[in-house]
Amino acid sequence: MTKPTYRALYVDKTPGSPEDTPETTTRLAELTAAQLSVHGGDVWVAVDYSSLNYKDALALAGSPGVARTLPLVPGIDLVGTVVESEHGSWVAGDRVILNGAGLGETHHGGLAERALVSGEHLVALPEERSARWAAGLGTAGFTAALSVLAVIDHGVAPDDGPVLVTGAAGGVGSVAIALLRHAGYEVVASTGRVTEQAEYLGRLGATTVIDRSELGAPGDRPLQRARWVAVIDSVGSHTLANALAQTRYDGIVTACGLAQGVDLPATVMPFILRAVTLRGINSVDASLRQRQRAWDYLADAFDEEALGQFIVEIELDEVLSRAGAFANGQVRGRIAVRVGPGTA
């Protein structure tokens, strides 16, 4: 390592705060390789890009449950170049992607110029795709790809009927809509900002945009009018319960988020009487096979130009000022964070 320190966003306990419920302070810091290597790993990556996700915003704000160790560099995504490796699959110069796998939660993450990570979770950056492209998709795109592939694997064909996407203007929803359009599906998008987002969601590929109030209130019946052949949900709670109650016979509902809540006020009736499948999507612990398949699928569906319609790029020193927008529901699409040039 030729540079003595590396820029990083750093979340640490506020001095004097309680150990059981610590307050945190976040700052842009200069960290040494020793500080960045405390969690171990066998591959050093010079980080070109990370991204700003809901989990990152929570960690930066000091919300409990995301940063499971302190101090911590947030950032659940990173894209960059291997500079040193003790892992047999990777050598200096390899271009790599890492999403989840504890990054930015239990292990220093991607919002730093250098990261020491485990090579077993890395995926090669697809040929003819840039680091910005991969960060623009990030964990949200990766999660959306896993969700859409689950729908395809279930046997749902494009001419079977409409697919509902909830939380449609968010990162997962935006990418899911574009992926579904690429595969030829009819997409219905649910959002709380219909007037503001209808044109954007239509450009992504939604044929119909509905207000989230149609799904977000407590349902009055365990089974409702069958509307959807599949659902990609990132909202949870009553929205997920109503989506299940409205899914057609032998349909599939994927669940990857909890924006409305962690509860599921539903009954077993959709599963028993309509044979609906509820499929959980866990991008953090996805296998290497799943990771590679999802990124190959994303590379086939999106080129650099296609990604441009829902990506905003910011610098590392802008992250703190942008993070609060997540809590206020002011973010749509994806935010890529340019961290460094990716050179050793």
XYZ file of N, CA and C in Angstrom, residues 8 31-32 40 106 153 162 180 194 213 231 257 260 289 294 315 342:
51
model
N -12.440 8.353 3.952
C -13.543 7.450 4.265
C -14.584 8.182 5.104
N -8.190 7.488 7.042
C -7.937 6.257 7.787
C -6.708 5.553 7.235
N -5.986 4.898 8.132
C -4.828 4.113 7.725
C -5.261 2.722 7.276
N -10.608 -7.893 8.911
C -10.014 -8.990 8.161
C -10.440 -9.009 6.702
N -21.370 -5.189 9.344
C -20.451 -5.815 10.294
C -19.001 -5.669 9.841
N -38.251 -17.801 -12.822
C -38.057 -19.196 -12.416
C -39.363 -19.855 -11.975
N -50.556 -8.997 -15.645
C -49.753 -7.888 -15.121
C -48.937 -8.278 -13.888
N -38.333 -5.871 -15.936
C -39.566 -6.522 -16.380
C -39.947 -6.070 -17.785
N -47.894 9.708 -7.326
C -48.341 9.411 -8.692
C -48.123 10.595 -9.619
N -52.106 4.089 -1.906
C -53.244 3.994 -0.994
C -54.169 2.843 -1.356
N -45.905 -10.306 -8.072
C -45.694 -9.040 -7.365
C -44.242 -8.982 -6.919
N -38.330 -5.940 1.214
C -38.195 -4.691 1.959
C -39.274 -4.502 2.994
N -42.891 0.051 4.772
C -44.104 0.365 5.527
C -44.077 -0.249 6.917
N -23.118 -18.222 -6.826
C -23.840 -18.583 -8.050
C -24.970 -17.599 -8.310
N -27.201 -13.000 -11.275
C -27.906 -11.722 -11.239
C -27.137 -10.641 -11.988
N -20.301 13.004 -5.213
C -18.960 12.779 -4.696
C -19.045 12.285 -3.248
N -9.594 4.572 -8.342
C -9.389 3.130 -8.429
C -8.001 2.718 -8.806
